[in-house]
Amino acid sequence: MENKRPRGREKKVVEGSSSVYKREEAKTGSGPVSGSSGRPGSKPSGSQRPEQTSQNRPGPKRAGALGSIGTIIVVLVLIRLLAGSCNANTQSSSVNVPSQPTQYVVSQPVQTTAPTEAPAPAVDMTEILQSMLAGTPAASALNTAVTNNTVNNTPVSATQSVLTGVTEEKPAQAAVSGEARQKYTKIKGNGKDVYTIMVYMCGTDLESNYGMATNDLNEMLKAKVADNINLIVETGGCKTWQNSVMSNRTNQRYKITSKGLVALDQNVGKKAMTDAATLKDFIEFCKTNFPANRNALILWDHGGGSLSGYGHDQLYISKGSMPLDQLHKALEDADMKFDFIGFDACLMGTLETAVATEPFADYLIGSEETEPGVGWYYTDWLSVLSRNTSMPTVEIGKRIIDDFTTVCARSTSDATTLSIVDLAEFSGTVPKALSEFSKSISSLVDSNNYKTIANARANTREFSRQNRLNQIDLIDFANRIGTQEAYALANALSGAIKYNRTSRSMTNANGISTYFPNQSNSGVNSMLSINNSIGMSTDYSDAIKNYASLQTGGQIIPSSFGYGGTGSLLESLLGSYGGYSTPSTGSTSWSGGTSYGGDMAGLLNAFLGGGDFSSIYGARSMDWVNTDLISRNAERIAANMIQPERIVLTEKNGEKVLALTEEEWACIEDVALNVFYDDGEGYIDLGIDNVFDFNADGDLIASFDGTWLSLNRQIVPYYWIETIDEGDAYMIKGYIPAMLNKGTDGEQQVEIMLQFDDQNPYGYITGARIHYSEDVTGTLAKGLIALKDGDTLDFLCDYYDKQGNYQANYYFGEQFVVNGPIEIANIAIENNRSVANYQLTDIYGNSFWTPTF
């Protein structure tokens, strides 16, 4: 049998020590800062957005050009007033498309003759006036390159990191399957096509905090937009626009032309942009007033993938996001066909998005992963399209993708991926292949092959894992399963994906992802409902239900009888042996008990006979659970479950180890080290790290060297997120919770993102992502904030009392001031009073804790 072991992080230990202590309570209002790591006692973080998940869209490809010279500002204001002004804070009566619309003319650059001596730089009025739109200290406050990071003790910029490089440009696929349906859009050719491009721009905090929407509007203004292109933008969903034109009191509509910004309707009304009716109304407005033979729709905002859908409206937080079934309804009610639908938002390049949009569009452009802050780069592809409005759609998509990946590689260390899917081909080739693939999964899990699917699922490229979206690359998943039906689906999807480009670190991101649950099944009911509404294959929904049902079966015994998975680390620290507690039912132990037949299969069947799922999963609907399937496979489930009495430490060659069989290790997906510091009154949670070693016999060595991760030799709480292991190539991600620039107007609760990989084994900082509180929808924010010299970090920790009850967040240690390169290393804990143990997660999502060491 294959020697299957998880990969641990390579640790560098430096000399010296660092103290561990908490300061005053931190009023974050967000619950445990460990919430997104999947740690014991943590709440699911599907409500967090870090769409980009913490990840806001940093200031993108270029800083705003607004100067501080008062006379220039006065001149520019006069220019705009002469052209016709718009009071962004004044309500006005709604207007239709005016015959002489308000227009903000962009003046031409001042021309200069060749000087005889070095002159002062000429003033580019175009750039400055567009910067007036940008409004913009926000743009300059965001750096476009990651700074103050080290790789092997050498400062590294985003462009120096091998991880920010992009895969080589290649031709887009031209061939189309004969099974593809006819395209909705008929291209006339020879540049005779009229193209209406609808940009639905929900600004949200991306704009109010960072001016990202304004940056992209500036990119559009810089394009040479042809007269036969109608570039129409609806704005809304934002508390504060970082320019003096858009209003935060009402939605507005504009047309972007080669001469500037034209106001079409300055008072559409204050409407939630995550409401399907608002999107429908915008599409109908464009259809009526700007008829064209080619139409495109771009949805700009946060995104949360298949389960959460599109958008977060800062003015209507309680309305949540726009799920795919509501997006589908908006498109259906608008009764319009599109050349392409694109998402300048995170995580929307999914199978479910393709199914939802296929009846209305020929192509889908979307990202499987969270988008970096710069998002799409609009100037070049709009200019190229303006020169030939008959440009094939695949080539338009390729240009968008190439611009996106290239600009992102220059400005951020975020991983990137973007693809264009031919929905006409998708509709003709994928449904049958998906149905057969789905049936094969259902058949496999109803045999002795659940572990095969579980291991394939665990090793498949996953996106935004820390947010528990359960979104994975579908082609990678199919290839890892390796059946004939799986390969057929992978081939059909590959044929429909006409172009896909990624950063080099984005391995096995092939262009389309899907929802497939693992460990957490809390979203299954909602996803099945959405699938039913958008017309997803019932066979695929059945495959999800059947796999999740067996996963639920594997969680029933630990959850319902108090064994294993419902124990916690702190219970172990406080004396519960092996991380599981004695059953409250009065039954005896697993191995020697007589209740329920004295075996796990008997316990499982006993629960199915009269147990209450709500006792395990709360009030969530569990109608989807296939109890007959679980019952048929009770013995198989039991055979692939770790028995708690096996999680013990033994002496071997002078050291404590956890010795399991190869069969048992094959049931373990993750291993992680938990460390708590006893400060005399309670426990400071130092976090969770994937540092561990195995001996020559394959046993897990149970030892803690008393060191913990530090930045510049200052210990910090750290939480491991995921490991992507491809043998020689690997990537490990984690985060440090902190308050960025505490006490300033720019204060933000963030997660400092760390990455370790085969090129940089000791790690580096990729940036900071915003931590969103639980009242925010499940969509995620774009991009990472780059740390810069002078930034302050006040680290955050969770604190528990001596009974193991969570108390509050506290500030941790001294304030950290960013100043030059940051070294990541382990250092000894001063006056070490720490307790540690390992957390093991099995193929059903149950967690087990070893005794402390």
GROMACS .gro file of N, CA, C and O in nm, residues 79-182:
model
  416
   79ILE      N    1  -1.319   7.354  -1.606
   79ILE     CA    2  -1.339   7.280  -1.731
   79ILE      C    3  -1.463   7.193  -1.719
   79ILE      O    4  -1.549   7.188  -1.808
   80ARG      N    5  -1.477   7.124  -1.605
   80ARG     CA    6  -1.591   7.035  -1.591
   80ARG      C    7  -1.721   7.113  -1.580
   80ARG      O    8  -1.824   7.074  -1.630
   81LEU      N    9  -1.716   7.226  -1.512
   81LEU     CA   10  -1.837   7.307  -1.499
   81LEU      C   11  -1.882   7.360  -1.634
   81LEU      O   12  -2.001   7.364  -1.666
   82LEU      N   13  -1.786   7.401  -1.716
   82LEU     CA   14  -1.821   7.450  -1.849
   82LEU      C   15  -1.879   7.339  -1.934
   82LEU      O   16  -1.964   7.362  -2.020
   83ALA      N   17  -1.832   7.218  -1.913
   83ALA     CA   18  -1.883   7.105  -1.992
   83ALA      C   19  -2.020   7.061  -1.945
   83ALA      O   20  -2.089   6.986  -2.012
   84GLY      N   21  -2.063   7.103  -1.827
   84GLY     CA   22  -2.191   7.059  -1.771
   84GLY      C   23  -2.164   6.977  -1.647
   84GLY      O   24  -2.093   6.879  -1.653
   85SER      N   25  -2.216   7.018  -1.531
   85SER     CA   26  -2.176   6.955  -1.406
   85SER      C   27  -2.282   6.861  -1.355
   85SER      O   28  -2.395   6.863  -1.396
   86CYS      N   29  -2.236   6.777  -1.262
   86CYS     CA   30  -2.327   6.684  -1.194
   86CYS      C   31  -2.298   6.690  -1.046
   86CYS      O   32  -2.187   6.667  -1.004
   87ASN      N   33  -2.400   6.724  -0.967
   87ASN     CA   34  -2.385   6.726  -0.823
   87ASN      C   35  -2.411   6.586  -0.770
   87ASN      O   36  -2.524   6.540  -0.769
   88ALA      N   37  -2.307   6.519  -0.727
   88ALA     CA   38  -2.321   6.379  -0.687
   88ALA      C   39  -2.406   6.364  -0.563
   88ALA      O   40  -2.454   6.255  -0.534
   89ASN      N   41  -2.428   6.468  -0.489
   89ASN     CA   42  -2.503   6.456  -0.364
   89ASN      C   43  -2.643   6.515  -0.372
   89ASN      O   44  -2.708   6.534  -0.271
   90THR      N   45  -2.688   6.547  -0.494
   90THR     CA   46  -2.818   6.610  -0.510
   90THR      C   47  -2.914   6.516  -0.579
   90THR      O   48  -2.883   6.460  -0.682
   91GLN      N   49  -3.031   6.497  -0.525
   91GLN     CA   50  -3.133   6.417  -0.589
   91GLN      C   51  -3.191   6.498  -0.704
   91GLN      O   52  -3.217   6.617  -0.691
   92SER      N   53  -3.211   6.434  -0.818
   92SER     CA   54  -3.271   6.501  -0.931
   92SER      C   55  -3.380   6.412  -0.987
   92SER      O   56  -3.384   6.293  -0.962
   93SER      N   57  -3.471   6.472  -1.063
   93SER     CA   58  -3.578   6.393  -1.121
   93SER      C   59  -3.521   6.296  -1.222
   93SER      O   60  -3.424   6.324  -1.289
   94SER      N   61  -3.584   6.181  -1.233
   94SER     CA   62  -3.537   6.079  -1.326
   94SER      C   63  -3.554   6.128  -1.468
   94SER      O   64  -3.652   6.192  -1.503
   95VAL      N   65  -3.452   6.101  -1.549
   95VAL     CA   66  -3.458   6.144  -1.689
   95VAL      C   67  -3.433   6.025  -1.778
   95VAL      O   68  -3.364   5.931  -1.741
   96ASN      N   69  -3.493   6.030  -1.897
   96ASN     CA   70  -3.464   5.930  -1.998
   96ASN      C   71  -3.336   5.971  -2.070
   96ASN      O   72  -3.272   6.070  -2.035
   97VAL      N   73  -3.299   5.895  -2.172
   97VAL     CA   74  -3.179   5.930  -2.245
   97VAL      C   75  -3.198   6.069  -2.306
   97VAL      O   76  -3.289   6.089  -2.387
   98PRO      N   77  -3.121   6.168  -2.268
   98PRO     CA   78  -3.146   6.304  -2.315
   98PRO      C   79  -3.095   6.322  -2.457
   98PRO      O   80  -3.002   6.256  -2.500
   99SER      N   81  -3.158   6.414  -2.527
   99SER     CA   82  -3.113   6.444  -2.662
   99SER      C   83  -2.979   6.517  -2.659
   99SER      O   84  -2.897   6.504  -2.749
  100GLN      N   85  -2.956   6.594  -2.553
  100GLN     CA   86  -2.827   6.659  -2.534
  100GLN      C   87  -2.779   6.626  -2.393
  100GLN      O   88  -2.795   6.705  -2.300
  101PRO      N   89  -2.722   6.508  -2.378
  101PRO     CA   90  -2.689   6.461  -2.243
  101PRO      C   91  -2.576   6.541  -2.179
  101PRO      O   92  -2.492   6.599  -2.248
  102THR      N   93  -2.580   6.542  -2.045
  102THR     CA   94  -2.470   6.602  -1.973
  102THR      C   95  -2.343   6.526  -2.008
  102THR      O   96  -2.340   6.404  -2.010
  103GLN      N   97  -2.237   6.601  -2.037
  103GLN     CA   98  -2.116   6.536  -2.084
  103GLN      C   99  -1.994   6.594  -2.013
  103GLN      O  100  -1.983   6.715  -1.995
  104TYR      N  101  -1.905   6.505  -1.972
  104TYR     CA  102  -1.782   6.547  -1.908
  104TYR      C  103  -1.671   6.527  -2.010
  104TYR      O  104  -1.627   6.416  -2.035
  105VAL      N  105  -1.632   6.635  -2.075
  105VAL     CA  106  -1.538   6.624  -2.185
  105VAL      C  107  -1.397   6.611  -2.131
  105VAL      O  108  -1.354   6.688  -2.045
  106VAL      N  109  -1.325   6.513  -2.182
  106VAL     CA  110  -1.185   6.496  -2.145
  106VAL      C  111  -1.101   6.577  -2.241
  106VAL      O  112  -1.101   6.551  -2.361
  107SER      N  113  -1.031   6.677  -2.193
  107SER     CA  114  -0.952   6.761  -2.282
  107SER      C  115  -0.831   6.686  -2.333
  107SER      O  116  -0.785   6.589  -2.274
  108GLN      N  117  -0.779   6.729  -2.445
  108GLN     CA  118  -0.662   6.666  -2.504
  108GLN      C  119  -0.535   6.710  -2.431
  108GLN      O  120  -0.529   6.820  -2.374
  109PRO      N  121  -0.432   6.626  -2.434
  109PRO     CA  122  -0.307   6.666  -2.370
  109PRO      C  123  -0.249   6.792  -2.433
  109PRO      O  124  -0.265   6.817  -2.551
  110VAL      N  125  -0.185   6.869  -2.350
  110VAL     CA  126  -0.118   6.989  -2.401
  110VAL      C  127  -0.003   6.947  -2.491
  110VAL      O  128   0.078   6.862  -2.455
  111GLN      N  129   0.004   7.003  -2.612
  111GLN     CA  130   0.112   6.970  -2.704
  111GLN      C  131   0.229   7.065  -2.682
  111GLN      O  132   0.213   7.186  -2.661
  112THR      N  133   0.347   7.011  -2.686
  112THR     CA  134   0.466   7.095  -2.669
  112THR      C  135   0.561   7.072  -2.785
  112THR      O  136   0.564   6.965  -2.845
  113THR      N  137   0.640   7.174  -2.817
  113THR     CA  138   0.743   7.159  -2.920
  113THR      C  139   0.871   7.112  -2.854
  113THR      O  140   0.888   7.119  -2.733
  114ALA      N  141   0.961   7.064  -2.937
  114ALA     CA  142   1.087   7.014  -2.883
  114ALA      C  143   1.164   7.126  -2.815
  114ALA      O  144   1.189   7.232  -2.875
  115PRO      N  145   1.201   7.113  -2.692
  115PRO     CA  146   1.265   7.221  -2.618
  115PRO      C  147   1.415   7.230  -2.648
  115PRO      O  148   1.476   7.133  -2.690
  116THR      N  149   1.470   7.343  -2.626
  116THR     CA  150   1.614   7.360  -2.641
  116THR      C  151   1.685   7.333  -2.509
  116THR      O  152   1.805   7.314  -2.505
  117GLU      N  153   1.609   7.335  -2.402
  117GLU     CA  154   1.667   7.300  -2.273
  117GLU      C  155   1.564   7.219  -2.194
  117GLU      O  156   1.448   7.216  -2.229
  118ALA      N  157   1.607   7.155  -2.094
  118ALA     CA  158   1.519   7.067  -2.019
  118ALA      C  159   1.404   7.145  -1.959
  118ALA      O  160   1.427   7.238  -1.879
  119PRO      N  161   1.278   7.115  -1.998
  119PRO     CA  162   1.165   7.191  -1.948
  119PRO      C  163   1.102   7.123  -1.828
  119PRO      O  164   1.135   7.009  -1.794
  120ALA      N  165   1.008   7.190  -1.767
  120ALA     CA  166   0.921   7.123  -1.671
  120ALA      C  167   0.832   7.027  -1.747
  120ALA      O  168   0.799   7.052  -1.862
  121PRO      N  169   0.792   6.914  -1.688
  121PRO     CA  170   0.708   6.817  -1.759
  121PRO      C  171   0.579   6.881  -1.805
  121PRO      O  172   0.519   6.963  -1.735
  122ALA      N  173   0.538   6.845  -1.928
  122ALA     CA  174   0.410   6.894  -1.979
  122ALA      C  175   0.297   6.835  -1.896
  122ALA      O  176   0.304   6.723  -1.849
  123VAL      N  177   0.191   6.911  -1.878
  123VAL     CA  178   0.075   6.866  -1.801
  123VAL      C  179  -0.017   6.787  -1.892
  123VAL      O  180  -0.062   6.838  -1.995
  124ASP      N  181  -0.044   6.662  -1.860
  124ASP     CA  182  -0.137   6.579  -1.937
  124ASP      C  183  -0.276   6.599  -1.879
  124ASP      O  184  -0.311   6.543  -1.777
  125MET      N  185  -0.354   6.685  -1.944
  125MET     CA  186  -0.485   6.719  -1.891
  125MET      C  187  -0.579   6.600  -1.892
  125MET      O  188  -0.669   6.590  -1.808
  126THR      N  189  -0.560   6.510  -1.988
  126THR     CA  190  -0.644   6.390  -1.991
  126THR      C  191  -0.625   6.310  -1.863
  126THR      O  192  -0.720   6.273  -1.795
  127GLU      N  193  -0.499   6.288  -1.830
  127GLU     CA  194  -0.470   6.208  -1.711
  127GLU      C  195  -0.520   6.276  -1.585
  127GLU      O  196  -0.581   6.215  -1.498
  128ILE      N  197  -0.499   6.407  -1.575
  128ILE     CA  198  -0.538   6.477  -1.454
  128ILE      C  199  -0.689   6.485  -1.440
  128ILE      O  200  -0.744   6.466  -1.331
  129LEU      N  201  -0.758   6.511  -1.551
  129LEU     CA  202  -0.902   6.520  -1.542
  129LEU      C  203  -0.962   6.384  -1.508
  129LEU      O  204  -1.057   6.376  -1.430
  130GLN      N  205  -0.904   6.281  -1.561
  130GLN     CA  206  -0.954   6.149  -1.525
  130GLN      C  207  -0.922   6.120  -1.378
  130GLN      O  208  -0.997   6.051  -1.309
  131SER      N  209  -0.814   6.175  -1.329
  131SER     CA  210  -0.784   6.160  -1.188
  131SER      C  211  -0.880   6.240  -1.102
  131SER      O  212  -0.906   6.206  -0.988
  132MET      N  213  -0.934   6.350  -1.160
  132MET     CA  214  -1.040   6.420  -1.087
  132MET      C  215  -1.159   6.329  -1.066
  132MET      O  216  -1.222   6.330  -0.961
  133LEU      N  217  -1.187   6.247  -1.167
  133LEU     CA  218  -1.291   6.146  -1.148
  133LEU      C  219  -1.249   6.052  -1.037
  133LEU      O  220  -1.329   6.005  -0.959
  134ALA      N  221  -1.121   6.023  -1.031
  134ALA     CA  222  -1.073   5.927  -0.932
  134ALA      C  223  -1.077   5.982  -0.792
  134ALA      O  224  -1.071   5.909  -0.696
  135GLY      N  225  -1.080   6.096  -0.776
  135GLY     CA  226  -1.102   6.171  -0.656
  135GLY      C  227  -1.003   6.176  -0.548
  135GLY      O  228  -1.032   6.194  -0.444
  136THR      N  229  -0.914   6.120  -0.532
  136THR     CA  230  -0.840   6.007  -0.507
  136THR      C  231  -0.725   6.002  -0.415
  136THR      O  232  -0.624   5.957  -0.459
  137PRO      N  233  -0.737   6.032  -0.295
  137PRO     CA  234  -0.625   5.981  -0.219
  137PRO      C  235  -0.628   5.831  -0.211
  137PRO      O  236  -0.530   5.767  -0.184
  138ALA      N  237  -0.748   5.772  -0.233
  138ALA     CA  238  -0.761   5.626  -0.218
  138ALA      C  239  -0.670   5.550  -0.312
  138ALA      O  240  -0.610   5.452  -0.273
  139ALA      N  241  -0.662   5.596  -0.437
  139ALA     CA  242  -0.581   5.522  -0.533
  139ALA      C  243  -0.435   5.523  -0.492
  139ALA      O  244  -0.366   5.423  -0.502
  140SER      N  245  -0.386   5.636  -0.446
  140SER     CA  246  -0.245   5.644  -0.411
  140SER      C  247  -0.215   5.575  -0.280
  140SER      O  248  -0.100   5.545  -0.250
  141ALA      N  249  -0.318   5.547  -0.202
  141ALA     CA  250  -0.296   5.483  -0.073
  141ALA      C  251  -0.270   5.334  -0.087
  141ALA      O  252  -0.232   5.269   0.007
  142LEU      N  253  -0.293   5.283  -0.207
  142LEU     CA  254  -0.275   5.141  -0.229
  142LEU      C  255  -0.155   5.117  -0.317
  142LEU      O  256  -0.140   5.178  -0.421
  143ASN      N  257  -0.069   5.030  -0.276
  143ASN     CA  258   0.049   5.000  -0.356
  143ASN      C  259   0.017   4.896  -0.461
  143ASN      O  260  -0.068   4.811  -0.440
  144THR      N  261   0.089   4.900  -0.570
  144THR     CA  262   0.065   4.804  -0.676
  144THR      C  263   0.167   4.693  -0.675
  144THR      O  264   0.167   4.609  -0.762
  145ALA      N  265   0.255   4.693  -0.582
  145ALA     CA  266   0.350   4.582  -0.570
  145ALA      C  267   0.362   4.545  -0.424
  145ALA      O  268   0.353   4.628  -0.335
  146VAL      N  269   0.380   4.418  -0.398
  146VAL     CA  270   0.398   4.373  -0.262
  146VAL      C  271   0.537   4.416  -0.215
  146VAL      O  272   0.636   4.395  -0.283
  147THR      N  273   0.544   4.478  -0.100
  147THR     CA  274   0.672   4.526  -0.050
  147THR      C  275   0.700   4.466   0.087
  147THR      O  276   0.614   4.405   0.150
  148ASN      N  277   0.822   4.483   0.130
  148ASN     CA  278   0.861   4.446   0.266
  148ASN      C  279   0.846   4.297   0.295
  148ASN      O  280   0.818   4.257   0.407
  149ASN      N  281   0.866   4.216   0.194
  149ASN     CA  282   0.866   4.072   0.213
  149ASN      C  283   1.005   4.019   0.186
  149ASN      O  284   1.085   4.082   0.117
  150THR      N  285   1.036   3.905   0.240
  150THR     CA  286   1.165   3.845   0.211
  150THR      C  287   1.148   3.704   0.162
  150THR      O  288   1.057   3.633   0.201
  151VAL      N  289   1.233   3.664   0.072
  151VAL     CA  290   1.246   3.526   0.031
  151VAL      C  291   1.393   3.490   0.048
  151VAL      O  292   1.480   3.552  -0.012
  152ASN      N  293   1.419   3.394   0.135
  152ASN     CA  294   1.557   3.357   0.165
  152ASN      C  295   1.639   3.480   0.207
  152ASN      O  296   1.751   3.503   0.162
  153ASN      N  297   1.576   3.562   0.293
  153ASN     CA  298   1.638   3.683   0.348
  153ASN      C  299   1.668   3.790   0.245
  153ASN      O  300   1.745   3.881   0.271
  154THR      N  301   1.608   3.780   0.126
  154THR     CA  302   1.627   3.880   0.022
  154THR      C  303   1.495   3.947  -0.006
  154THR      O  304   1.395   3.878  -0.026
  155PRO      N  305   1.488   4.080  -0.008
  155PRO     CA  306   1.361   4.146  -0.040
  155PRO      C  307   1.311   4.100  -0.175
  155PRO      O  308   1.388   4.082  -0.269
  156VAL      N  309   1.180   4.080  -0.184
  156VAL     CA  310   1.122   4.032  -0.308
  156VAL      C  311   1.006   4.121  -0.347
  156VAL      O  312   0.928   4.161  -0.262
  157SER      N  313   0.999   4.155  -0.475
  157SER     CA  314   0.884   4.228  -0.527
  157SER      C  315   0.794   4.130  -0.597
  157SER      O  316   0.832   4.015  -0.621
  158ALA      N  317   0.674   4.176  -0.630
  158ALA     CA  318   0.578   4.086  -0.694
  158ALA      C  319   0.633   4.030  -0.822
  158ALA      O  320   0.613   3.913  -0.855
  159THR      N  321   0.705   4.110  -0.899
  159THR     CA  322   0.752   4.062  -1.028
  159THR      C  323   0.870   3.969  -1.013
  159THR      O  324   0.902   3.895  -1.105
  160GLN      N  325   0.937   3.968  -0.901
  160GLN     CA  326   1.050   3.878  -0.882
  160GLN      C  327   1.006   3.738  -0.843
  160GLN      O  328   1.078   3.643  -0.864
  161SER      N  329   0.889   3.726  -0.784
  161SER     CA  330   0.845   3.596  -0.736
  161SER      C  331   0.805   3.507  -0.852
  161SER      O  332   0.731   3.548  -0.940
  162VAL      N  333   0.853   3.384  -0.852
  162VAL     CA  334   0.812   3.292  -0.958
  162VAL      C  335   0.663   3.267  -0.953
  162VAL      O  336   0.603   3.231  -1.052
  163LEU      N  337   0.604   3.289  -0.840
  163LEU     CA  338   0.462   3.259  -0.826
  163LEU      C  339   0.375   3.363  -0.893
  163LEU      O  340   0.259   3.338  -0.921
  164THR      N  341   0.428   3.481  -0.918
  164THR     CA  342   0.346   3.583  -0.982
  164THR      C  343   0.358   3.581  -1.133
  164THR      O  344   0.285   3.649  -1.201
  165GLY      N  345   0.454   3.506  -1.186
  165GLY     CA  346   0.463   3.492  -1.329
  165GLY      C  347   0.341   3.419  -1.382
  165GLY      O  348   0.273   3.347  -1.311
  166VAL      N  349   0.311   3.439  -1.508
  166VAL     CA  350   0.193   3.375  -1.567
  166VAL      C  351   0.237   3.268  -1.664
  166VAL      O  352   0.349   3.268  -1.715
  167THR      N  353   0.147   3.175  -1.688
  167THR     CA  354   0.174   3.073  -1.787
  167THR      C  355   0.187   3.137  -1.924
  167THR      O  356   0.137   3.246  -1.949
  168GLU      N  357   0.258   3.070  -2.013
  168GLU     CA  358   0.286   3.129  -2.143
  168GLU      C  359   0.158   3.150  -2.222
  168GLU      O  360   0.065   3.069  -2.217
  169GLU      N  361   0.159   3.260  -2.298
  169GLU     CA  362   0.046   3.287  -2.386
  169GLU      C  363   0.042   3.181  -2.495
  169GLU      O  364   0.146   3.137  -2.545
  170LYS      N  365  -0.077   3.141  -2.529
  170LYS     CA  366  -0.096   3.038  -2.630
  170LYS      C  367  -0.217   3.075  -2.715
  170LYS      O  368  -0.297   3.160  -2.675
  171PRO      N  369  -0.232   3.012  -2.831
  171PRO     CA  370  -0.351   3.043  -2.912
  171PRO      C  371  -0.478   2.992  -2.844
  171PRO      O  372  -0.476   2.891  -2.773
  172ALA      N  373  -0.586   3.063  -2.865
  172ALA     CA  374  -0.716   3.015  -2.819
  172ALA      C  375  -0.763   2.902  -2.910
  172ALA      O  376  -0.723   2.892  -3.026
  173GLN      N  377  -0.845   2.812  -2.854
  173GLN     CA  378  -0.899   2.704  -2.935
  173GLN      C  379  -0.995   2.759  -3.038
  173GLN      O  380  -1.089   2.831  -3.004
  174ALA      N  381  -0.975   2.721  -3.163
  174ALA     CA  382  -1.064   2.766  -3.269
  174ALA      C  383  -1.169   2.661  -3.303
  174ALA      O  384  -1.280   2.693  -3.345
  175ALA      N  385  -1.135   2.534  -3.285
  175ALA     CA  386  -1.226   2.426  -3.324
  175ALA      C  387  -1.347   2.424  -3.232
  175ALA      O  388  -1.338   2.450  -3.111
  176VAL      N  389  -1.463   2.392  -3.291
  176VAL     CA  390  -1.588   2.383  -3.216
  176VAL      C  391  -1.652   2.248  -3.249
  176VAL      O  392  -1.657   2.208  -3.365
  177SER      N  393  -1.698   2.180  -3.147
  177SER     CA  394  -1.762   2.049  -3.167
  177SER      C  395  -1.886   2.061  -3.255
  177SER      O  396  -1.961   2.160  -3.247
  178GLY      N  397  -1.908   1.959  -3.335
  178GLY     CA  398  -2.028   1.955  -3.418
  178GLY      C  399  -2.155   1.941  -3.337
  178GLY      O  400  -2.265   1.962  -3.391
  179GLU      N  401  -2.143   1.908  -3.208
  179GLU     CA  402  -2.260   1.896  -3.122
  179GLU      C  403  -2.302   2.029  -3.062
  179GLU      O  404  -2.404   2.037  -2.992
  180ALA      N  405  -2.225   2.135  -3.086
  180ALA     CA  406  -2.258   2.266  -3.029
  180ALA      C  407  -2.386   2.321  -3.091
  180ALA      O  408  -2.414   2.300  -3.209
  181ARG      N  409  -2.464   2.390  -3.010
  181ARG     CA  410  -2.583   2.458  -3.064
  181ARG      C  411  -2.540   2.578  -3.146
  181ARG      O  412  -2.425   2.623  -3.141
  182GLN      N  413  -2.633   2.635  -3.220
  182GLN     CA  414  -2.607   2.756  -3.295
  182GLN      C  415  -2.586   2.873  -3.199
  182GLN      O  416  -2.650   2.882  -3.094
   0.00000   0.00000   0.00000
